[in-house]
Coordinates of C-alpha atoms and ligand atoms in Angstrom, one line a residue:
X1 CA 0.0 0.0 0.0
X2 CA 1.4 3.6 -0.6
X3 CA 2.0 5.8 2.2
X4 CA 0.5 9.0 1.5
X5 CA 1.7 12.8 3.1
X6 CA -1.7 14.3 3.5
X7 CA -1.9 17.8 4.2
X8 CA -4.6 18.6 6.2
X9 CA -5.9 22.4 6.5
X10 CA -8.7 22.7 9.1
X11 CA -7.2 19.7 10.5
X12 CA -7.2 20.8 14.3
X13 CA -11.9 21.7 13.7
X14 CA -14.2 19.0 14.8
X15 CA -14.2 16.9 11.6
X16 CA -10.8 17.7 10.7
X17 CA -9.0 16.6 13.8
X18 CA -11.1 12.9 13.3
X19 CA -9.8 13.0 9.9
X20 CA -6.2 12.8 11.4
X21 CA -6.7 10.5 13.5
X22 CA -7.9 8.3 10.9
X23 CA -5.3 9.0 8.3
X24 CA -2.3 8.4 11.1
X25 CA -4.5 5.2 11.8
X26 CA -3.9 4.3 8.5
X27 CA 0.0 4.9 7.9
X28 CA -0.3 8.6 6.4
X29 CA 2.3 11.2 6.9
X30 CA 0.0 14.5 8.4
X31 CA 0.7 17.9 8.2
X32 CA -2.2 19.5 9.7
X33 CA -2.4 23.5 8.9
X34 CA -4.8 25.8 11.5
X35 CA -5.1 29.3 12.4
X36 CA -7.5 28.3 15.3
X37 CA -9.5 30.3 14.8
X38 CA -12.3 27.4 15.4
X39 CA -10.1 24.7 15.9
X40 CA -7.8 23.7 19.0
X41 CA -5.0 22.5 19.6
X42 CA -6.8 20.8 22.4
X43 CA -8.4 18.3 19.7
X44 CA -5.1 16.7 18.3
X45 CA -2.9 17.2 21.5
X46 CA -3.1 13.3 21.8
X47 CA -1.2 13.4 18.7
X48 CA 1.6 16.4 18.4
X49 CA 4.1 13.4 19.9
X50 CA 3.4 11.5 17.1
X51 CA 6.6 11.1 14.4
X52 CA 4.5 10.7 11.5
X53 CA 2.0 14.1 12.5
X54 CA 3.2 17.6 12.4
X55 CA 1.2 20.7 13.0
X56 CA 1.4 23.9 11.6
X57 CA 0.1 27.1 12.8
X58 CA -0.9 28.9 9.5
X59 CA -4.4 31.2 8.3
X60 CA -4.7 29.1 4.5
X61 CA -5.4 32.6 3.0
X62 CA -2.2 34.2 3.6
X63 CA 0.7 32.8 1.4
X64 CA 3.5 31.1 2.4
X65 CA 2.1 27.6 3.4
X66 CA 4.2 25.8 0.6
X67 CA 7.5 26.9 2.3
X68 CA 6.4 25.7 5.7
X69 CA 5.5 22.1 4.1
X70 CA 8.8 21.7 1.9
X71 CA 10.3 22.6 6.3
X72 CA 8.3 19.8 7.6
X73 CA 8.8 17.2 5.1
X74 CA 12.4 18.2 3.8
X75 CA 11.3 19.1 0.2
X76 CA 8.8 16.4 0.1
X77 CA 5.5 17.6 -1.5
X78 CA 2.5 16.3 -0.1
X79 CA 0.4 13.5 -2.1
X80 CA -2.7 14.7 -0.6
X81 CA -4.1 17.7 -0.1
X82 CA -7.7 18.1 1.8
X83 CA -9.2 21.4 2.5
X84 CA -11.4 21.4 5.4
X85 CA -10.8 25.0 6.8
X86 CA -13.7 27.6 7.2
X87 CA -16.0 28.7 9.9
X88 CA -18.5 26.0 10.0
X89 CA -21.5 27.2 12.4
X90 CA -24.1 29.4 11.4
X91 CA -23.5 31.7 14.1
X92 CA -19.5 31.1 13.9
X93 CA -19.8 32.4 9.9
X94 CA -22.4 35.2 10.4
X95 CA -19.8 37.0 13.1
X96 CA -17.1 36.7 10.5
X97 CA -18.4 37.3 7.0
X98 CA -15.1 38.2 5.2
X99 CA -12.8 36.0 6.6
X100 CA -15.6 33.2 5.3
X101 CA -15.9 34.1 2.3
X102 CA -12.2 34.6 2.1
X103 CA -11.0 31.4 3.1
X104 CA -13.5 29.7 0.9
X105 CA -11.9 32.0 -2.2
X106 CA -8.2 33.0 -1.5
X107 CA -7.8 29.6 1.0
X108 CA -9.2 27.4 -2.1
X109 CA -6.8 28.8 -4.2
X110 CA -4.2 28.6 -2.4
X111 CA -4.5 25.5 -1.6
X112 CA -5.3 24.7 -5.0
X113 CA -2.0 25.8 -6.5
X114 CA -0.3 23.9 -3.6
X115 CA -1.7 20.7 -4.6
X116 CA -1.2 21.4 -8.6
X117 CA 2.6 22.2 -7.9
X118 CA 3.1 19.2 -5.9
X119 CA 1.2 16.9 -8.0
X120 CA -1.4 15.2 -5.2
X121 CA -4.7 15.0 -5.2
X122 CA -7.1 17.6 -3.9
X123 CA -10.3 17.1 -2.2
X124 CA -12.5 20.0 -0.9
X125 CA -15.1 19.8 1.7
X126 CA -18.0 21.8 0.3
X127 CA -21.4 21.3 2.2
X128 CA -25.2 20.9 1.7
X129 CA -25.7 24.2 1.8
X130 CA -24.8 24.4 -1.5
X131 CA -28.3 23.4 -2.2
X132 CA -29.9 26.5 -0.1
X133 CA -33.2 25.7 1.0
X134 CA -34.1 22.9 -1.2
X135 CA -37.1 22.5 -3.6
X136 CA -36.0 19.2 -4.5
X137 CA -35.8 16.8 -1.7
X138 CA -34.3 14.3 -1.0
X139 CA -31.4 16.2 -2.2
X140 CA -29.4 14.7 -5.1
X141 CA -26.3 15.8 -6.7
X142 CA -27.7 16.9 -9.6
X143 CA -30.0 19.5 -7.5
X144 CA -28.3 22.8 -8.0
X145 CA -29.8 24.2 -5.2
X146 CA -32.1 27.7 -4.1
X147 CA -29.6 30.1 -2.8
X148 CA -30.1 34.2 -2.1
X149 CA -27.1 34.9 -3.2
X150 CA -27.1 38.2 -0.9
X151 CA -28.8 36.7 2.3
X152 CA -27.1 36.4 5.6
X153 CA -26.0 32.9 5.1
X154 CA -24.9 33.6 1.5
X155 CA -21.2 34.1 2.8
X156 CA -21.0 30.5 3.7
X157 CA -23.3 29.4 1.2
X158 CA -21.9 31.3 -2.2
X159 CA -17.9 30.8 -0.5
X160 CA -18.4 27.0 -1.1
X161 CA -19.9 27.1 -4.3
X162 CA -17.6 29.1 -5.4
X163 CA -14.8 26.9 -3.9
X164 CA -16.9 24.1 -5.5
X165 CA -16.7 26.1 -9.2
X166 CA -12.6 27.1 -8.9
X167 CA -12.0 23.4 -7.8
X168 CA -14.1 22.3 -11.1
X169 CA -12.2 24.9 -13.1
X170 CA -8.2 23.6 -12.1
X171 CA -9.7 20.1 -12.5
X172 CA -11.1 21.0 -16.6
X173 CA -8.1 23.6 -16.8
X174 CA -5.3 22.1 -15.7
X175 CA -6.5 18.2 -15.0
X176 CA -5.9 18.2 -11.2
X177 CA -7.1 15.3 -9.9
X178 CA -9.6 16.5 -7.7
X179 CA -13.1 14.9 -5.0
X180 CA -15.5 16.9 -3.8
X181 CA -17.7 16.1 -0.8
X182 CA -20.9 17.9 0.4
X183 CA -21.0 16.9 4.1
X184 CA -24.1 17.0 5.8
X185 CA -25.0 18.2 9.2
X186 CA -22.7 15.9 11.1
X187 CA -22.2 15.9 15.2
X188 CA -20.5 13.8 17.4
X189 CA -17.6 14.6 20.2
X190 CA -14.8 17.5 19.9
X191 CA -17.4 19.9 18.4
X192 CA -17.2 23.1 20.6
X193 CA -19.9 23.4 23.4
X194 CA -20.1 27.2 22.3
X195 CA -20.4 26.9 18.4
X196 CA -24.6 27.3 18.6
X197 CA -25.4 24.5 16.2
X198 CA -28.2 23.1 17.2
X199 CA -27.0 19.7 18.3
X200 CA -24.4 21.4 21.0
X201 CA -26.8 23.8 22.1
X202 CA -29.4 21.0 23.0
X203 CA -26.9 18.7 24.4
X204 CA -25.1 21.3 26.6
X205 CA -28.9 23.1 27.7
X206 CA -30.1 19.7 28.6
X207 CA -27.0 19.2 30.2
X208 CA -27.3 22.4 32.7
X209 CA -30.8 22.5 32.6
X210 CA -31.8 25.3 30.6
X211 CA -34.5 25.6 28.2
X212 CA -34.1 24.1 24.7
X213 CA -33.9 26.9 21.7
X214 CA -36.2 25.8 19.1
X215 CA -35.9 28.5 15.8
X216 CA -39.4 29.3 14.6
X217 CA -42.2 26.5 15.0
X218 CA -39.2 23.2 15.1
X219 CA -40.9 21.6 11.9
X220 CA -37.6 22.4 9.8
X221 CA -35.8 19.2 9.9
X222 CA -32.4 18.0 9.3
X223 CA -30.4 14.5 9.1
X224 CA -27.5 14.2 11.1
X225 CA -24.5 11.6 10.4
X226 CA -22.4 10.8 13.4
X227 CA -18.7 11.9 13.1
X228 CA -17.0 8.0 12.9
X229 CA -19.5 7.5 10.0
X230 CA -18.4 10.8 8.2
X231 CA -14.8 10.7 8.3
X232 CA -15.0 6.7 7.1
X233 CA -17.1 8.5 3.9
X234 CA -14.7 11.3 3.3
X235 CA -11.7 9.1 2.8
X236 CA -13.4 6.6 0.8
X237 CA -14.8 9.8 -1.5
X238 CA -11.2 10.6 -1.5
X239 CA -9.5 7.2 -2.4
X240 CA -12.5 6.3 -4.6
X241 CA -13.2 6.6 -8.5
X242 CA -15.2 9.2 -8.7
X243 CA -14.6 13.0 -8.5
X244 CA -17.8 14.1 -7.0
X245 CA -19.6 16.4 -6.0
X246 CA -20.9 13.2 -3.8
X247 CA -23.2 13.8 -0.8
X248 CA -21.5 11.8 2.2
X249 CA -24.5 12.0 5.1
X250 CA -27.1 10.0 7.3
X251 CA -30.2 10.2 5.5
X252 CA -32.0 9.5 9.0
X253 CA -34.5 12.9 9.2
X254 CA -35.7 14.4 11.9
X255 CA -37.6 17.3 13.1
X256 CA -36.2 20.5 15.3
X257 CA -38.9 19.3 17.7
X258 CA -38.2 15.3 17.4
X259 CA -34.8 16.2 17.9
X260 CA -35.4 18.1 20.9
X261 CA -37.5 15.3 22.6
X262 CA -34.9 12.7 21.7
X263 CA -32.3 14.9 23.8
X264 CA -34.3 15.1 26.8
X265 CA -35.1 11.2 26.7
X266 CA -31.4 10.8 26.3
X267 CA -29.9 13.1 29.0
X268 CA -33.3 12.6 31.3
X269 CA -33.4 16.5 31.6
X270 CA -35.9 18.5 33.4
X271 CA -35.4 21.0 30.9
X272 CA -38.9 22.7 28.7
X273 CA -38.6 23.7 25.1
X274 CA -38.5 27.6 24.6
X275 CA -39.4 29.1 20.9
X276 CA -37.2 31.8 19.5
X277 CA -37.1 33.6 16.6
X278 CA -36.5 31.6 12.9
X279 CA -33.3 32.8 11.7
X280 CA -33.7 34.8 8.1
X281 CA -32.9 32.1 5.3
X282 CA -33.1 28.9 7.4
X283 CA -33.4 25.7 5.0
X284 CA -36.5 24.2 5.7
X285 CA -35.9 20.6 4.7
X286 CA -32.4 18.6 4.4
X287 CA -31.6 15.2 3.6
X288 CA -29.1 13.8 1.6
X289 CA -29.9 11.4 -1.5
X290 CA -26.3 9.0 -0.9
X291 CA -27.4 6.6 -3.9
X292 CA -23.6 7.5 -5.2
X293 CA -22.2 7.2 -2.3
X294 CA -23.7 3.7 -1.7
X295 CA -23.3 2.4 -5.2
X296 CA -20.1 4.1 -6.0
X297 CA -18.0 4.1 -2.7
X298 CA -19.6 1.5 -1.2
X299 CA -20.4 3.9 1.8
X300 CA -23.4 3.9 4.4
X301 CA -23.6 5.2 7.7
X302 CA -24.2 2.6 10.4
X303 CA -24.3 4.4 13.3
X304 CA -28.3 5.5 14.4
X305 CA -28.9 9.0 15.4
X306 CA -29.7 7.8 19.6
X307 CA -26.5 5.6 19.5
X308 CA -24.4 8.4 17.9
X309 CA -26.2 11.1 20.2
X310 CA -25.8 8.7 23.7
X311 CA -22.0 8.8 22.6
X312 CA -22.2 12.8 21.9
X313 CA -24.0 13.1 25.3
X314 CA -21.8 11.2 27.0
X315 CA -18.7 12.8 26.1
X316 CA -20.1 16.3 27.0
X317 CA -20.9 15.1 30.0
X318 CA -17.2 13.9 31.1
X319 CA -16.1 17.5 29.5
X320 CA -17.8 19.2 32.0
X321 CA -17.0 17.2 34.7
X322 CA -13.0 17.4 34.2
X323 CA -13.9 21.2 34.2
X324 CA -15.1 21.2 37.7
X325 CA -12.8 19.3 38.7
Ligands
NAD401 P1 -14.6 23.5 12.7 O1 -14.8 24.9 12.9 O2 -14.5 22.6 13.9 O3 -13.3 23.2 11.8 C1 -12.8 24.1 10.9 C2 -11.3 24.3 11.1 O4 -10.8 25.2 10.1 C3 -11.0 24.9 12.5 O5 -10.0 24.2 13.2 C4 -10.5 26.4 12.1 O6 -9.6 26.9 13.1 C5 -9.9 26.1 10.8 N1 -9.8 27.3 9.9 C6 -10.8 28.2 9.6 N2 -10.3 29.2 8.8 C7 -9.0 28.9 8.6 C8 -8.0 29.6 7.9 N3 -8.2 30.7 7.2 N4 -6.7 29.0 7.9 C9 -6.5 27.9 8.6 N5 -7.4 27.2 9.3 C10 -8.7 27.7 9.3 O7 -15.7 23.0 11.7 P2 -16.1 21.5 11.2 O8 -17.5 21.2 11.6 O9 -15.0 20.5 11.6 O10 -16.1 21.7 9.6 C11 -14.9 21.3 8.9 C12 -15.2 21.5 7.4 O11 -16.4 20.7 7.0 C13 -15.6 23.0 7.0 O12 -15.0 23.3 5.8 C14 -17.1 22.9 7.0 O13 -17.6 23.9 6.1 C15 -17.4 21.5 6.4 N6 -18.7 21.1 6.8 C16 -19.0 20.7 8.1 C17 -20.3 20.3 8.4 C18 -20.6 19.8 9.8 O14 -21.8 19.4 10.1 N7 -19.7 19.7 10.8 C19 -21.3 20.2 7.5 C20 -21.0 20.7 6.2 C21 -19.7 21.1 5.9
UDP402 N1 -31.7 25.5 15.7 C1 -32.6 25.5 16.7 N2 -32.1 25.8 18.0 C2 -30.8 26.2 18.2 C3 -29.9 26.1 17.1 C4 -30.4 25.8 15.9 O1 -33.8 25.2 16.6 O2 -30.5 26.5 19.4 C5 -32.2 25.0 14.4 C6 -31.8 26.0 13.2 O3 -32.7 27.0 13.1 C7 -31.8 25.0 12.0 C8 -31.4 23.6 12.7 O4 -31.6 23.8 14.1 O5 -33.1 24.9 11.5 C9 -29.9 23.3 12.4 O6 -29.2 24.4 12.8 P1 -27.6 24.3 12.8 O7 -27.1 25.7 13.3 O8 -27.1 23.2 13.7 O9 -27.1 24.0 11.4 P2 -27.6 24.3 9.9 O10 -28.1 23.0 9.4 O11 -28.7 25.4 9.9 O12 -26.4 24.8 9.2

């Protein structure tokens, strides 16, 4: 088997710190490249001893990365390259409009010219909200989505798709080999207790007590893939046949409201739902059509929404406890 150096830039977020520990799992050289400005270094401390990891301390949208790498790997260029870096959290991209639309522009790029000098293979995480809120649903690949392209949520929206379109254009340009990914709302632990997505803010108001949020009347829904199950989809997008865009996601759907319920069964919190305001643009429906995924990759998630969620709750729980502690 080959031994790959992946570069990974978000690598020390949520998804991108399980991504490490899965490619070190499987024999990879990692260079992980963060800013933190999400991320932390708490989420890949258990593996900075590591010989075959390395991590870099670097905002993707300032240039210079390429220098840094040749450092880490004495002149060695990378074979992979994966982009995960951006504000990912509704509230988390609407507090920092440029820099999200930056990193999905100047980052992409970047990055993009990286991976063409060195010769590896990109892959881009791009997202469902690509597809806006949907009119077509379940939502294929083929859907090219219902975006306002000058709403709130069009810097995070309009940043991947055009990440999405320059990615497309050095792969028809140039003939970089390239994947593309649109992950779907995916939870599990290492997300940030603070990020107000609405998986962490139910857990951790359960947790303490506090009312649940529920945005506008709770009928929007969403499907939620648990982290072990995403990661295992994203490397076999990116060691599979196909270029993508493909959908990697659980297509398990569930109400605001049926969400809510299931977290107070599963923490077996006294806490009451509150309604607050819908937030302007807020999809209504979301589920992900993983027929290519299935057929092509060979991918499913396995891992239910209360198994993945008990797991979730669990960890929070034993966060908060080393904290009093
Ligand atoms: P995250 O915020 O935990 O991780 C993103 C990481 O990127 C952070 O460590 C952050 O510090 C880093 N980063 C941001 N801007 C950077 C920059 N300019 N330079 C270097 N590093 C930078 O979020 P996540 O949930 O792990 O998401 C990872 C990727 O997956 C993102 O690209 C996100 O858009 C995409 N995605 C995630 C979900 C999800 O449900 N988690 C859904 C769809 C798409
Ligand atoms: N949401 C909610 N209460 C919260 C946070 C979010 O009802 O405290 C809703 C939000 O309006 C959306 C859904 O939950 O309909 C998922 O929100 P999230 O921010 O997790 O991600 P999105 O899928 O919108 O990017």
């Amino acid at each position: 088997m080959i031994t790959h150096r992946t570069l990974v830039a978000g690598g020390a977020g949520f998804l991108g710190s399980h991504l490490c520990d899965l490619l070190i799992e499987r024999g990879d050289h990692v260079v992980c490249v963060d800013d933190c400005s999400t991320g932390r270094i708490e989420n890949i401390e258990h593996l900075v001893d590591h010989d075959r990891f390395r991590f870099i301390h670097h905002d993707v949208v300032q240039p210079g990365l390429d220098e840094l790498v040749a450092g880490v790997w004495a002149g060695e260029h990378p074979t992979r390259v994966m982009h995960m870096a951006s504000p990912a959290s509704p509230p988390e991209y609407l507090r920092r409009p440029i820099d999200t639309l930056e990193v999905g522009s100047v980052g992409t790029k970047r990055l993009l010219d990286l991976a063409l000098v060195a010769g590896a293979r990109f892959f881009l995480a791009s997202t469902s909200e690509v597809y806006g809120d949907p009119l077509v649903h379940p939502q294929p690949e083929t859907y090219w989505g219902n975006v306002n392209p000058i709403g709130e949520r069009s810097v995070y929206d309009e940043s991947k798709r055009y990440a999405e379109a320059i990615t497309m254009a050095y792969h028809r340009e140039f003939d970089l080999d390239i994947r593309i990914v649109r992950i779907f709302n995916t939870y599990g632990p290492r997300m940030q207790a603070d990020d107000g997505r609405v998986v962490t803010n139910f857990v951790n108001q359960a947790l303490r007590g506090d009312p649940l949020t529920v945005f506008g009347d709770g009928k929007q829904t969403r499907s939620f893939c648990y982290v072990d199950d995403e990661v295992r989809g994203l490397l076999a997008l990116m060691e599979g046949p196909v270029t993508g865009p493909v959908n990697i996601g659980n297509p398990g759907e569930f109400t605001m409201i049926e969400f809510a319920e299931l977290v107070l069964e599963l923490t077996g919190s006294p806490s009451v739902i509150e309604h607050r305001p819908l937030p302007s643009d807020d999809p209504k429906v979301r589920q992900p059509d993983i027929t290519i995924a299935r057929d092509v990759l060979g991918w499913e998630p396995t891992i239910e929404l209360r198994d993945g969620l008990t797991r979730t709750i669990d960890w929070f729980r034993a966060k908060s406890a080393e904290r009093v502690a």
